[in-house]
Coordinates of C-alpha atoms and ligand atoms in Angstrom, one line a residue:
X546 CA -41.1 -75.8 29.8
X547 CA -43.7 -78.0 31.4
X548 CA -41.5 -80.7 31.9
X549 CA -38.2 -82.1 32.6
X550 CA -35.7 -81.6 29.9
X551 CA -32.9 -83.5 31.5
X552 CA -34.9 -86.4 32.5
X553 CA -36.2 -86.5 28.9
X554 CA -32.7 -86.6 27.5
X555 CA -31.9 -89.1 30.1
X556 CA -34.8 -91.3 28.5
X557 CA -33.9 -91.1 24.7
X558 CA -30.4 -90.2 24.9
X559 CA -29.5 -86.5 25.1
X560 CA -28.3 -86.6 20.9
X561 CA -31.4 -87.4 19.9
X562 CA -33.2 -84.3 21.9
X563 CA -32.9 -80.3 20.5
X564 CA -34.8 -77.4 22.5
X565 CA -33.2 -75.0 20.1
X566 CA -35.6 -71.9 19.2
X567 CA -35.1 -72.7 15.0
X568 CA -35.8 -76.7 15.8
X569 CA -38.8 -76.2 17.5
X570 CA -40.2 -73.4 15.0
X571 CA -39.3 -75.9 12.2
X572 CA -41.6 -78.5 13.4
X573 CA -44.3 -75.8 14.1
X574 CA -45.6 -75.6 10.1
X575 CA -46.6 -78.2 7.8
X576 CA -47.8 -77.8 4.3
X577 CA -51.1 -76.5 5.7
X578 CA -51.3 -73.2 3.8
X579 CA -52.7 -71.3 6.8
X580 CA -49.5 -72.3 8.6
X581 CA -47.6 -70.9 5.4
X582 CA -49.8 -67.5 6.4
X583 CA -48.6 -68.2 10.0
X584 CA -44.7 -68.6 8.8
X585 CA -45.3 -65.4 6.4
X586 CA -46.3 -63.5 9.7
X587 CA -43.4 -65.0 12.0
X588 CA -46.1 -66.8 14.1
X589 CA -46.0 -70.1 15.6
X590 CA -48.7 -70.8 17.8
X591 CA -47.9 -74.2 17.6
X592 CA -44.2 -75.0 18.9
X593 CA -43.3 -77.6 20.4
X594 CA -41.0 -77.7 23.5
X595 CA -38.6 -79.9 22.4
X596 CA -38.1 -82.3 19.6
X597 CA -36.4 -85.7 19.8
X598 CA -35.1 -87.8 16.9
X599 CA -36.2 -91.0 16.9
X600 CA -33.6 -93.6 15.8
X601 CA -35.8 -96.6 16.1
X602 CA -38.7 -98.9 18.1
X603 CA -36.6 -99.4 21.6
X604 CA -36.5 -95.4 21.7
X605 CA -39.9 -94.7 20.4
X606 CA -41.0 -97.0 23.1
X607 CA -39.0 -95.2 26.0
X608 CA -40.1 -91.7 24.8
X609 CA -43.6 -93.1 24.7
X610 CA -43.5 -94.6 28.2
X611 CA -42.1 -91.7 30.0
X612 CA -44.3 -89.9 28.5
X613 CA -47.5 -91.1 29.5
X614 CA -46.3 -91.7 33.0
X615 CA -45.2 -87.9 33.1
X616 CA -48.5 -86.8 30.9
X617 CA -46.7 -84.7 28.3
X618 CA -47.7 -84.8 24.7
X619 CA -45.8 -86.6 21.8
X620 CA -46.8 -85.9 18.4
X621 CA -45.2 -87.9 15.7
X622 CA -43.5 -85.8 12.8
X623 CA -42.9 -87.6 9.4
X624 CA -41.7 -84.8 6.7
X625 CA -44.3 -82.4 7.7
X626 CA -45.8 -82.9 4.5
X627 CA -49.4 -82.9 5.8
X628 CA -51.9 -79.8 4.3
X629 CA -53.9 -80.2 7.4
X630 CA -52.0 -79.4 10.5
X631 CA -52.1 -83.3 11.5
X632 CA -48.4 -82.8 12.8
X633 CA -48.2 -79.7 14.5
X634 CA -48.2 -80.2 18.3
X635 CA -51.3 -78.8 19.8
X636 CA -50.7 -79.2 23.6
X637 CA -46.8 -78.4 23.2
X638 CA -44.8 -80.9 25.0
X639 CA -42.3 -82.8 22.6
X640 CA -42.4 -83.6 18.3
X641 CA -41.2 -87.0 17.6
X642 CA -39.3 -86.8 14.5
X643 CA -39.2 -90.0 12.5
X644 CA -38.0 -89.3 9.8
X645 CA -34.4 -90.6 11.1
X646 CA -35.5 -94.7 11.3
X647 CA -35.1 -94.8 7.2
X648 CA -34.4 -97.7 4.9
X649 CA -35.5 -101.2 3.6
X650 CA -35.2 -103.5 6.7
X651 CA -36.2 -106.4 4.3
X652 CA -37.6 -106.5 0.4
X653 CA -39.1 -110.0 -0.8
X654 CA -39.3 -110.5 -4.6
X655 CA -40.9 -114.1 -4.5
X656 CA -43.9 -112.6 -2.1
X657 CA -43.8 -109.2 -3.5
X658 CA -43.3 -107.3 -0.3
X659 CA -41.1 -104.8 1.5
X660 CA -40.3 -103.8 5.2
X661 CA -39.5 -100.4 5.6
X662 CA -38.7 -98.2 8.7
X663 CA -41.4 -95.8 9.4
X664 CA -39.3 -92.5 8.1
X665 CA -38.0 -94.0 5.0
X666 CA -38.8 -91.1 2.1
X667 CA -41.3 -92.5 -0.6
X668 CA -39.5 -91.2 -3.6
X669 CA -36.2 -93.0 -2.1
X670 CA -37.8 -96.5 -1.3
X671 CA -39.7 -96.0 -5.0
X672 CA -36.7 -95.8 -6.7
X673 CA -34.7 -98.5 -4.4
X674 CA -38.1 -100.5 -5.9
X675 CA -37.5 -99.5 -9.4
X676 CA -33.8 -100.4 -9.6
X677 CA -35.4 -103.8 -8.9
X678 CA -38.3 -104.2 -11.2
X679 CA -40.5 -103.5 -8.4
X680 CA -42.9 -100.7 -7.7
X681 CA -44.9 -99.2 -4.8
X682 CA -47.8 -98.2 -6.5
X683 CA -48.8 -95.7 -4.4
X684 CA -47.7 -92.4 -5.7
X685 CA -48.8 -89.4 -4.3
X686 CA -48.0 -86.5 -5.5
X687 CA -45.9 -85.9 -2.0
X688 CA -43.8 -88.8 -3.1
X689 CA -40.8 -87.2 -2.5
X690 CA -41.7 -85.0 0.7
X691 CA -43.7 -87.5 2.7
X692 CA -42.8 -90.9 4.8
X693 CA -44.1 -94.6 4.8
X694 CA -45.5 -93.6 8.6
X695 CA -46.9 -90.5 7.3
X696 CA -48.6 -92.4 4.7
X697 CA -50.3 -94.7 7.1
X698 CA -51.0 -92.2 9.5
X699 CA -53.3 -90.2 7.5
X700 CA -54.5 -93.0 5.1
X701 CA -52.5 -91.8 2.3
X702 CA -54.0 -92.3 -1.4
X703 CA -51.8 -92.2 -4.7
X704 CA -52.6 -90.4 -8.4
X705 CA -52.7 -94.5 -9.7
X706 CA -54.9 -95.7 -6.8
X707 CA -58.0 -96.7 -9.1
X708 CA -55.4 -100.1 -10.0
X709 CA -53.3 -100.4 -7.4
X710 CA -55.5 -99.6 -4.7
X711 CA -55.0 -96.8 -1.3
X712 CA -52.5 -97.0 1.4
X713 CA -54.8 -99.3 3.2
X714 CA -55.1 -101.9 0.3
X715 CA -51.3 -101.8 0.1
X716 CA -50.1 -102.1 4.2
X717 CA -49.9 -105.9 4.4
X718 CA -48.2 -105.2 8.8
X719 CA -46.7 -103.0 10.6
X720 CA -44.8 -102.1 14.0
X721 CA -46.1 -99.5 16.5
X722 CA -45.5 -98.4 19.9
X723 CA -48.5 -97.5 21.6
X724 CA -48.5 -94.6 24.4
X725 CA -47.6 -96.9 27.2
X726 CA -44.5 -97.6 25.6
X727 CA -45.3 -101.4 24.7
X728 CA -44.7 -102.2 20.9
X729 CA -46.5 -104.5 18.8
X730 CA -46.2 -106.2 15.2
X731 CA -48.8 -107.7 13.2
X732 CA -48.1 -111.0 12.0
X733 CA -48.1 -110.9 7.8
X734 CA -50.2 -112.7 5.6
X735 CA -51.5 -111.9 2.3
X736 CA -55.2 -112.2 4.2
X737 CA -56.4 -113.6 7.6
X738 CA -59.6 -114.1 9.0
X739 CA -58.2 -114.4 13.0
X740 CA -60.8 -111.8 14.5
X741 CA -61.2 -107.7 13.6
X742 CA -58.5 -106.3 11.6
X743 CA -56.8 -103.9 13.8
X744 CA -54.5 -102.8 11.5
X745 CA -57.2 -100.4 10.7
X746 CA -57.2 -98.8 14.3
X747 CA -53.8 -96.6 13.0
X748 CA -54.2 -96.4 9.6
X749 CA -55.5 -93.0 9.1
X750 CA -55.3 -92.1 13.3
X751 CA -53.0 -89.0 12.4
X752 CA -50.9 -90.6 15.2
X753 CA -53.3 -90.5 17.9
X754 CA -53.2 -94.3 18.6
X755 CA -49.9 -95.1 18.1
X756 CA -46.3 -94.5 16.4
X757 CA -45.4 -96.5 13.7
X758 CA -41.3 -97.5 13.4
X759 CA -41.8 -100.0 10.7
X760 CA -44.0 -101.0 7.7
X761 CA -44.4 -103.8 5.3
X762 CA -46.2 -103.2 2.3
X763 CA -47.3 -104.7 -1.3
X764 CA -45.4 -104.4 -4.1
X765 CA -45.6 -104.7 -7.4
X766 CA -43.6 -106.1 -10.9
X767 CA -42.9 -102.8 -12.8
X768 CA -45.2 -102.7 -16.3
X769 CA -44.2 -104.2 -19.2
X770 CA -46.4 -101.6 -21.2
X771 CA -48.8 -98.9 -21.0
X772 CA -51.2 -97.0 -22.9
X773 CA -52.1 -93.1 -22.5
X774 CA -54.4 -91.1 -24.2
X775 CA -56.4 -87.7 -23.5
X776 CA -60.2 -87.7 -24.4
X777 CA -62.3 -83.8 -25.0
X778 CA -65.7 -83.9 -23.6
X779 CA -68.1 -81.0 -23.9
X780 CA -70.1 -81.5 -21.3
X781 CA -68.3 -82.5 -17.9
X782 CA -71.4 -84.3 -16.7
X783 CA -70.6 -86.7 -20.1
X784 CA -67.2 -87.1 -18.4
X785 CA -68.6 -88.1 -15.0
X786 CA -70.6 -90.7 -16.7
X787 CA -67.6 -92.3 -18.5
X788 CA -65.9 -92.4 -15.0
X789 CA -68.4 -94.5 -14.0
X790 CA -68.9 -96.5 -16.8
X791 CA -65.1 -97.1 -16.8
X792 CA -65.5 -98.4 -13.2
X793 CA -68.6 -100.3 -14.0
X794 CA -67.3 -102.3 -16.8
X795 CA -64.3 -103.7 -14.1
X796 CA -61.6 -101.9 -16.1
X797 CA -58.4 -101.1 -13.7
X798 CA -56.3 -98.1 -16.0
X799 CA -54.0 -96.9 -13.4
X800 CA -54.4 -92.9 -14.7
X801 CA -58.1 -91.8 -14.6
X802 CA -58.2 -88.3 -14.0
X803 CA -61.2 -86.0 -15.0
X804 CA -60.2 -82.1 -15.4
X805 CA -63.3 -79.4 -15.4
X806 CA -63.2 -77.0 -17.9
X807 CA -61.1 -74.0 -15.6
X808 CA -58.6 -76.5 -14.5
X809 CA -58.1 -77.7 -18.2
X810 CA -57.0 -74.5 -19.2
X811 CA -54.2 -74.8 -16.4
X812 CA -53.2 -78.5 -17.4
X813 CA -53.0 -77.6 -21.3
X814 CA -51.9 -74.4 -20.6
X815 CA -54.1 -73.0 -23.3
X816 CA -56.5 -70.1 -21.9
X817 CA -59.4 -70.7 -25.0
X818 CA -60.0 -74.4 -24.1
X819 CA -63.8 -75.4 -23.7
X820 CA -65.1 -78.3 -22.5
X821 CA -63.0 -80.6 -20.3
X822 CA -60.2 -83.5 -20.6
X823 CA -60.1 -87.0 -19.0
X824 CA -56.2 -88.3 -18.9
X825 CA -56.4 -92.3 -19.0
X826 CA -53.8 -95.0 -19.0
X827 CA -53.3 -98.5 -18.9
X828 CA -50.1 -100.5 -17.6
X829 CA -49.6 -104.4 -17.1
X830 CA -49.2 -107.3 -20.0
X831 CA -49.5 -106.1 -23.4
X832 CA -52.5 -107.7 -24.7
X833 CA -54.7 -106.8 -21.7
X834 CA -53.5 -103.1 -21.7
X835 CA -54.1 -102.6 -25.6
X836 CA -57.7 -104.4 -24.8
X837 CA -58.2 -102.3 -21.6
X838 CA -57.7 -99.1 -23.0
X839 CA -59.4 -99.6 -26.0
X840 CA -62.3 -100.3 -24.0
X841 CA -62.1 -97.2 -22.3
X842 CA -61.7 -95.3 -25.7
X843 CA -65.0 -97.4 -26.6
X844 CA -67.0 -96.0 -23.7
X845 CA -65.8 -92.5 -24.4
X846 CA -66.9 -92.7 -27.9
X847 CA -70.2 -93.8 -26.7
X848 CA -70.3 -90.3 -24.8
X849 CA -69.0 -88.0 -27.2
X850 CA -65.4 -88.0 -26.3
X851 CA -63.3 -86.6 -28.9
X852 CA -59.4 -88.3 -29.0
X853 CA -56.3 -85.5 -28.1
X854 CA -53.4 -88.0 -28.3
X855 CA -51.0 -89.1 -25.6
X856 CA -49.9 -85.7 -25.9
X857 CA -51.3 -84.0 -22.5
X858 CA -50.8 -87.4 -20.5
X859 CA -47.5 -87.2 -20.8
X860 CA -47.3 -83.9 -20.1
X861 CA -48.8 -84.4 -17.0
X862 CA -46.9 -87.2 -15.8
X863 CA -43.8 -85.2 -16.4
X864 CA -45.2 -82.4 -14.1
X865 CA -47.1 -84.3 -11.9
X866 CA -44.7 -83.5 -8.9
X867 CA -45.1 -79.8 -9.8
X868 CA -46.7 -77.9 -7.3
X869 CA -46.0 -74.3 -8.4
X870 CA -49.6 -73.4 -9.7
X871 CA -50.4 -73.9 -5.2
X872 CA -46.8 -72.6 -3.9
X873 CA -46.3 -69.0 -5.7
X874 CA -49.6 -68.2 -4.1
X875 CA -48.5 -69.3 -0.4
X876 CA -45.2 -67.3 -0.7
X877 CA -46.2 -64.0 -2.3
X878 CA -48.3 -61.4 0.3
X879 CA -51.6 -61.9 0.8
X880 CA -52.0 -64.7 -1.5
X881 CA -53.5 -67.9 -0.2
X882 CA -54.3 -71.1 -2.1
X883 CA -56.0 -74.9 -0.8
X884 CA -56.6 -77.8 -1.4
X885 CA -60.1 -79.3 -0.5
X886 CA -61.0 -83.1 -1.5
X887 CA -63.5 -84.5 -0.2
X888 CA -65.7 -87.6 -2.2
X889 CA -69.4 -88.7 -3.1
X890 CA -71.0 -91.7 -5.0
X891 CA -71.8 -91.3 -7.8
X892 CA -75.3 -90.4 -7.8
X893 CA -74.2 -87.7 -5.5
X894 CA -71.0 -86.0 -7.6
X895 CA -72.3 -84.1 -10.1
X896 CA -74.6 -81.9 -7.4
X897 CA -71.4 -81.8 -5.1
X898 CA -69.5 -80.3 -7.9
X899 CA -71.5 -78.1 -9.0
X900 CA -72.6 -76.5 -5.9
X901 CA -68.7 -76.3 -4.1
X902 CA -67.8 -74.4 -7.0
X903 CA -70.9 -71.9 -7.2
X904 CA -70.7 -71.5 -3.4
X905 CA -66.7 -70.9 -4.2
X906 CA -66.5 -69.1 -6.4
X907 CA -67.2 -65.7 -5.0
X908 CA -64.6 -66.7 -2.8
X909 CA -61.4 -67.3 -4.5
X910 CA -60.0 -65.8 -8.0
X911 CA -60.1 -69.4 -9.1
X912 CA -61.7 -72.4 -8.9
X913 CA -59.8 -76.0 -10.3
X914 CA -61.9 -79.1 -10.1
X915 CA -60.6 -83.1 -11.1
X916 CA -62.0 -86.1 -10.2
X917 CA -59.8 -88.7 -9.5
X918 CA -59.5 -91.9 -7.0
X919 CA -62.3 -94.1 -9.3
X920 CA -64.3 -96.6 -7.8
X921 CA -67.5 -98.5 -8.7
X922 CA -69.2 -97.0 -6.0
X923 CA -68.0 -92.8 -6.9
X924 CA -65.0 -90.7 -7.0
X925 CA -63.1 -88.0 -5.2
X926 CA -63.4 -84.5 -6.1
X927 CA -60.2 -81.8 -5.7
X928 CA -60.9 -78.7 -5.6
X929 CA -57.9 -76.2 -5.9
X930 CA -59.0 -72.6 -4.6
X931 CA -56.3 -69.7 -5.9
X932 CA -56.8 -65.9 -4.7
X933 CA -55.4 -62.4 -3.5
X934 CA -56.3 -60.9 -0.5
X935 CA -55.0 -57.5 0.8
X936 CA -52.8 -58.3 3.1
X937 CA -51.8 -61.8 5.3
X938 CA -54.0 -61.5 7.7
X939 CA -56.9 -61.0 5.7
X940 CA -55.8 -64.3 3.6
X941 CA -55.8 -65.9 6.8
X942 CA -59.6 -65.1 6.9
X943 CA -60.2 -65.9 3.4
X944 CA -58.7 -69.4 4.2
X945 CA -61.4 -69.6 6.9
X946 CA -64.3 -69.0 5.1
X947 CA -63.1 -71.1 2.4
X948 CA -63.4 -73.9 4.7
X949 CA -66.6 -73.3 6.7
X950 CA -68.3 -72.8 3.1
X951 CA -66.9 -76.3 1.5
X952 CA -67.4 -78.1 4.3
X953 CA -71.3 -77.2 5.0
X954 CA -72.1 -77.7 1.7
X955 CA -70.1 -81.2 1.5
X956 CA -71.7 -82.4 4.4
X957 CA -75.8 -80.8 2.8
X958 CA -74.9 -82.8 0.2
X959 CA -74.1 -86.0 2.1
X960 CA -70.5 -85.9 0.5
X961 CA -67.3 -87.6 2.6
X962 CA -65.5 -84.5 4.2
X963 CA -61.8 -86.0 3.3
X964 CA -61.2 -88.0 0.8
X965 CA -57.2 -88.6 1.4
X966 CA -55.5 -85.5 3.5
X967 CA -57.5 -85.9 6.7
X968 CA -58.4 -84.1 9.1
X969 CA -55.6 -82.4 11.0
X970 CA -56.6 -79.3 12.6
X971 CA -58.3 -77.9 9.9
X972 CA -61.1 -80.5 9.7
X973 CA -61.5 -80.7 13.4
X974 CA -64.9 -78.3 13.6
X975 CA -66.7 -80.7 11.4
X976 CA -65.3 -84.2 12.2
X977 CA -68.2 -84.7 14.3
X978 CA -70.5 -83.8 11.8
X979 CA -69.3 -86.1 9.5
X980 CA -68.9 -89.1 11.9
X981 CA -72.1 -89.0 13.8
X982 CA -72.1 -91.4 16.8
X983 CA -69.0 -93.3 15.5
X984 CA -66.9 -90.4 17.0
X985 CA -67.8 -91.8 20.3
X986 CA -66.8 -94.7 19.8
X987 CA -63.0 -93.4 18.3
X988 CA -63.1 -91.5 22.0
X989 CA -63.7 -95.0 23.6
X990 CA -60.5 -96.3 21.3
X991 CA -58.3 -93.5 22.2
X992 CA -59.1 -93.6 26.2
X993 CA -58.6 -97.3 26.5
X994 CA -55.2 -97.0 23.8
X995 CA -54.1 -93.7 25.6
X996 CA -55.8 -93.0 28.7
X997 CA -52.8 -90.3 29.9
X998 CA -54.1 -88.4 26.3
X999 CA -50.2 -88.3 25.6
X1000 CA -50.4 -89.2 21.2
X1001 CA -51.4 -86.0 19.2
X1002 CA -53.6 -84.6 21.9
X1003 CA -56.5 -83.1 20.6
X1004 CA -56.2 -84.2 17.3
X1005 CA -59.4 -86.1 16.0
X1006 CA -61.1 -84.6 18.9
X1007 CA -59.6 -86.7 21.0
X1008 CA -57.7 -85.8 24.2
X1009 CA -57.4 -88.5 27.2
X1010 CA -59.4 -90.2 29.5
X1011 CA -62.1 -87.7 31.2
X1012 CA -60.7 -84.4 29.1
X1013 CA -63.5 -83.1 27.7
X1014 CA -62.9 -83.4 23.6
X1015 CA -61.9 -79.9 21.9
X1016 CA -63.2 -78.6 18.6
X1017 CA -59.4 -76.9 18.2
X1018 CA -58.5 -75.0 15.0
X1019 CA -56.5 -72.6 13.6
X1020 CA -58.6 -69.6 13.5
X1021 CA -58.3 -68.4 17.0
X1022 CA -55.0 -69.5 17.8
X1023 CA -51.9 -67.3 17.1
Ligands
LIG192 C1 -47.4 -81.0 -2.6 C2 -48.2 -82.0 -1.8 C3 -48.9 -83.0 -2.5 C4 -49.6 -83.9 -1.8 N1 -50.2 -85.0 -2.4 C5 -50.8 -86.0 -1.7 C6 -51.4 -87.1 -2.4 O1 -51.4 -87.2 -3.7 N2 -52.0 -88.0 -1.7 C7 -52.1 -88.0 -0.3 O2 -52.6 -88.9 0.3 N3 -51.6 -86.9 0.3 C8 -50.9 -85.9 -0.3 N4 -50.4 -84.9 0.4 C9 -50.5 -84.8 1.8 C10 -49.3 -85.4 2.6 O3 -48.2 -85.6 1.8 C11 -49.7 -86.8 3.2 O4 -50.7 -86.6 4.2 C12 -48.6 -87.6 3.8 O5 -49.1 -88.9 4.0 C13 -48.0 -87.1 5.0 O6 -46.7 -87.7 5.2 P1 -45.6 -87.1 6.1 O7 -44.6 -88.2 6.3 O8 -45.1 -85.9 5.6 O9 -46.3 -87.0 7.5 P2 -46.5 -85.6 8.4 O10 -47.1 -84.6 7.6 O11 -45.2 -85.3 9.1 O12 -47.6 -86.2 9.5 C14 -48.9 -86.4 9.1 C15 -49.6 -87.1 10.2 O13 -49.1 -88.4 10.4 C16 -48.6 -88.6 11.7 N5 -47.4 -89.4 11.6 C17 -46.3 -89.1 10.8 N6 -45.5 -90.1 11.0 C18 -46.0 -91.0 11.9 C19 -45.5 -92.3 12.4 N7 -44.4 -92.8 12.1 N8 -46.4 -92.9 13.3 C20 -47.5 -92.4 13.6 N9 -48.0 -91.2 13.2 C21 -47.2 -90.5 12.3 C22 -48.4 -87.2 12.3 O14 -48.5 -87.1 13.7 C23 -49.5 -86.4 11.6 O15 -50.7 -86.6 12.3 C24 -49.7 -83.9 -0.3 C25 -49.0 -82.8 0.3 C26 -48.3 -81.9 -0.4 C27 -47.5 -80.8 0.3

C-alpha cells in the first residue's frame, strides 16, 4: 500500500473503506471483455488498493481532498458496466464506489424533471418514472446494470435516442466534486446563454474531471400510442438511404434500427434470411404517430422495402436487455466477443461498413452489423465480433487485433472512433489519432482541474500536471 490506510479511514469514515483481497478484485473488471479474459485467467492487473463507499457529496469531497493533497488516485466506480475499462484503476490507489448515494432527491412533474443521486440504478429510477407517467428516455441497453453518473461520465446514448435525444440532450445540472475536494452545482434552466456551457467539461470525461453525486435530468410524459413495424430490404445500401431519408424528412420514430443481413439472421432467428430488416416505431399523440409512421412506411416503399408486420419489433423489444448472443462467448474457454461502435455521416457509412466487416471478417467467426443512433447528419454503426480461439490467452490476442484493425480503418475512413462507450483503456492508443490537436487542449483542462493527476489517472491520456501522458492499454499489462 502506497498510502495510509488509517488516515484514509479517518477521512471518509472507516465503514465506508474495505482493503479486503475479493473487494478489491471486484472492482478490478468491468464488462470490458478482455477483462472477462483477465477474470477467466485469475488476473487482475488492475486492483485497486482500497475501495471506499461513497455515501454522498460531503464525503466525496473529503476523499477527493485528501486525496490530492496526498497524490493518490481515485477512480469513480458506478456498476462497472463500462465495455472499455473506463473504471478500472490504472495507477492503483483507491475505487470510489458510488453506487451507494441512490434515489430521487426531487422529481418535478409541472417542469418535467428529476434529481437523482449519482448511483441511482437506471432500470430503478425508470420504473420509479413509470409508476408516475413519466419516462427517462434514455434506455440503454445497460439500463439495469449501469448508474445516472455512469451515464454522464461516458456520454451515455439510449436504443430511442433518434426522439429523445443522448445523455447530453437529456442532463439539464448536476453536482460534482472536483479533485481539490470543492463541490459545485449548476444552476437549472431549460437553456441559458450565461457564457460556455461547462456542463460539457464532465459529460463524457470517464471521471477524469470530476465525480458526480447528483444529477437532474429531462423527463418525459409516457406515450399515449405507438406504432411498430419491420421493413425487408434487399439491398442494405437501400436501407442506409431510408435512414437518411427518414432523418431528412424531420421524422422523430423513437426505434430506428438497421440490421445487415448476418445480424438479421440472429434477430429473426431464422438462418435462410436474405437481405436485411429496419425495426421502426413511433410513440407520442395518436394522430402524429399514425402520420409519422406512415411516413416512414412511405419512404420505404419508395426504396423497395417489403412490410414484415410488428412481428420482429416486438420481438426485439422483449429481448432487448438480452445480452446472451455477447455473454456465452466471454464465459466459455477461449471464446471472446466485442462490441465496436464507432459513427460516420452519411456520405461516409456505407464505405465504413463495408470495409470494417471485410477487414473483420478474417478475424472473428462472425460479423453483426446495425445502424442505429439516426441523425440528419449520419448514424452509428455496431459491430458485434463473435469467435473461438484455442485457448484464453490466445483470445486475448484475438481481442487485440480486433481492435488495432477497426480502429485504423475507422480512422482511414475519417469515421468517429466511439460513438457511445468511450474510450476507457481500450481506446486509449488511438484517442490521439482521433482528436488531433484538441487533445491538448483536454491536457490543459485536466492540469488546471486536477493538477495532483489524482481523477482516473491516465485515463484519456491524461495524468497530472508535468506527467508525461501514457498511451496505456490492456495488452501489455497483466
Ligand atoms: C450489456 C451492456 C449493454 C450496454 N449498452 C449500452 C448502451 O446501449 N448505451 C451506452 O451508452 N452504453 C452501453 N453500455 C456501456 C455502459 O453500460 C455505459 O458506459 C454506462 O454508462 C456505464 O455506467 P456505470 O454506472 O456502470 O459506470 P462504470 O462502468 O462504473 O464507469 C464508467 C466510467 O464512468 C466513470 N464514473 C462512474 N460513475 C461516476 C460518477 N458518479 N462520477 C464521475 N465519474 C463516474 C468511471 O470512472 C468510468 O470512467 C452497455 C454495457 C453493457 C455491459
Amino acid at each position: 500500500v502506497t498510502f495510509d490506510i488509517e488516515q484514509l479511514r479517518a477521512v471518509v469514515g472507516a465503514q465506508a473503506v474495505s482493503t479486503r483481497a475479493e473487494d478489491r478484485f471486484s472492482y478490478s473488471h468491468d464488462a470490458w471483455p478482455l477483462a472477462a479474459v483477465w477474470r477467466r485467467r485469475g488476473l487482475h492487473p488492475h486492483t485497486p488498493e482500497a475501495v471506499v463507499r461513497i455515501n454522498g457529496t460531503l464525503q466525496a469531497a473529503r476523499l477527493l481532498r485528501w486525496a490530492s493533497e496526498q497524490g493518490v488516485p481515485v477512480t469513480p466506480w458506478g456498476l462497472g458496466s463500462s465495455v472499455t475499462g473506463a473504471p478500472l484503476p490504472l495507477r492503483g490507489g483507491v475505487v470510489a464506489d458510488c453506487s451507494p448515494m441512490s434515489g430521487i432527491v426531487r422529481l418535478d412533474d409541472e417542469d418535467l424533471t428529476v434529481t437523482a443521486k449519482a448511483g441511482t440504478l437506471g432500470g430503478e429510477l425508470e420504473e420509479a418514472l413509470r409508476a408516475r407517467g413519466l419516462t427517462l428516455g434514455h434506455s440503454p441497453q445497460s439500463l439495469h446494470l449501469s448508474t445516472v453518473g455512469g451515464w454522464v461520465a461516458t456520454r451515455a446514448s439510449g436504443q430511442f435516442s433518434s426522439r429523445y435525444g443522448s445523455i447530453e440532450d437529456l442532463v439539464i445540472a448536476f453536482t460534482v466534486v472536483l479533485a481539490d475536494g470543492e463541490a459545485m452545482t449548476f444552476p437549472l434552466s431549460p437553456r441559458a446563454a450565461v457564457g460556455p456551457d461547462l456542463r460539457h467539461l464532465f459529460i463524457g470525461a470517464e471521471g477524469t474531471l470530476g465525480l458526480v453525486t447528483e444529477v437532474t435530468l429531462r423527463v418525459w410524459p409516457l406515450a399515449s400510442h405507438q406504432r411498430l413495424g419491420a421493413v425487408r430490404f434487399v439491398a442494405l445500401d437501400d436501407g442506409i438511404e431510408v435512414l437518411r431519408l427518414i432523418t431528412r424528412a424531420g421524422l422523430r420514430p423513437h426505434l430506428v434500427r438497421l440490421y445487415d443481413e448476418d445480424e438479421a439472421r440472429h434477430l429473426l432467428r431464422d438462418d435462410g434470411f436474405s437481405g436485411c430488416v429496419l425495426l421502426l416505431g413511433s410513440e407520442g399523440a395518436a394522430d402524429i404517430v399514425a402520420a409519422e409512421h406512415a411516413a416512414c412506411l412511405r419512404i420505404c416503399d419508395a426504396h423497395g422495402g417489403a412490410p414484415l408486420g410488428a412481428g420482429p419489433v416486438e420481438a426485439w423489444l422483449d429481448r432487448r436487455f438480452d445480452f446472451s448472443t455477447v455473454e456465452e462467448r466471454l464465459h466459455a474457454p477461449g471464446g471472446f466477443a466485442e462490441t465496436i461502435e464507432v459513427a460516420h455521416f452519411w456520405s461516409g457509412i456505407g464505405s465504413l461498413y463495408r470495409e470494417l466487416k471485410a477487414a473483420l471478417a478474417p478475424l472473428a467467426d462472425e460479423v453483426l452489423c446495425h445502424f442505429s443512433h439516426v441523425y440528419p447528419q449520419g448514424t452509428s454503426l455496431y459491430v458485434i465480433l463473435l469467435g473461438q480461439a484455442s485457448d484464453d490467452a490466445a483470445a486475448e490476442r484475438a481481442l487485440h487485433a480486433l481492435w488495432d484493425r477497426a480502429m485504423a480503418v475507422c480512422l482511414e475512413q475519417g469515421g468517429t472512433i466511439s460513438h457511445h462507450h468511450g474510450i476507457g483503456m481500450v481506446r486509449l492508443p488511438y484517442l490521439t489519432d482521433a482528436l488531433g490537436d484538441t487533445h491538448e487542449l483536454l491536457r490543459r483542462v485536466k492540469c488546471a482541474l486536477d493538477p495532483a493527476g489524482v481523477l482516473n489517472p491516465g485515463k484519456l491520456g491524461l495524468d497530472g500536471a508535468g506527467v508525461a501522458p501514457v498511451a496505456a492499454r490492456g495488452e501489455a499489462e497483466p
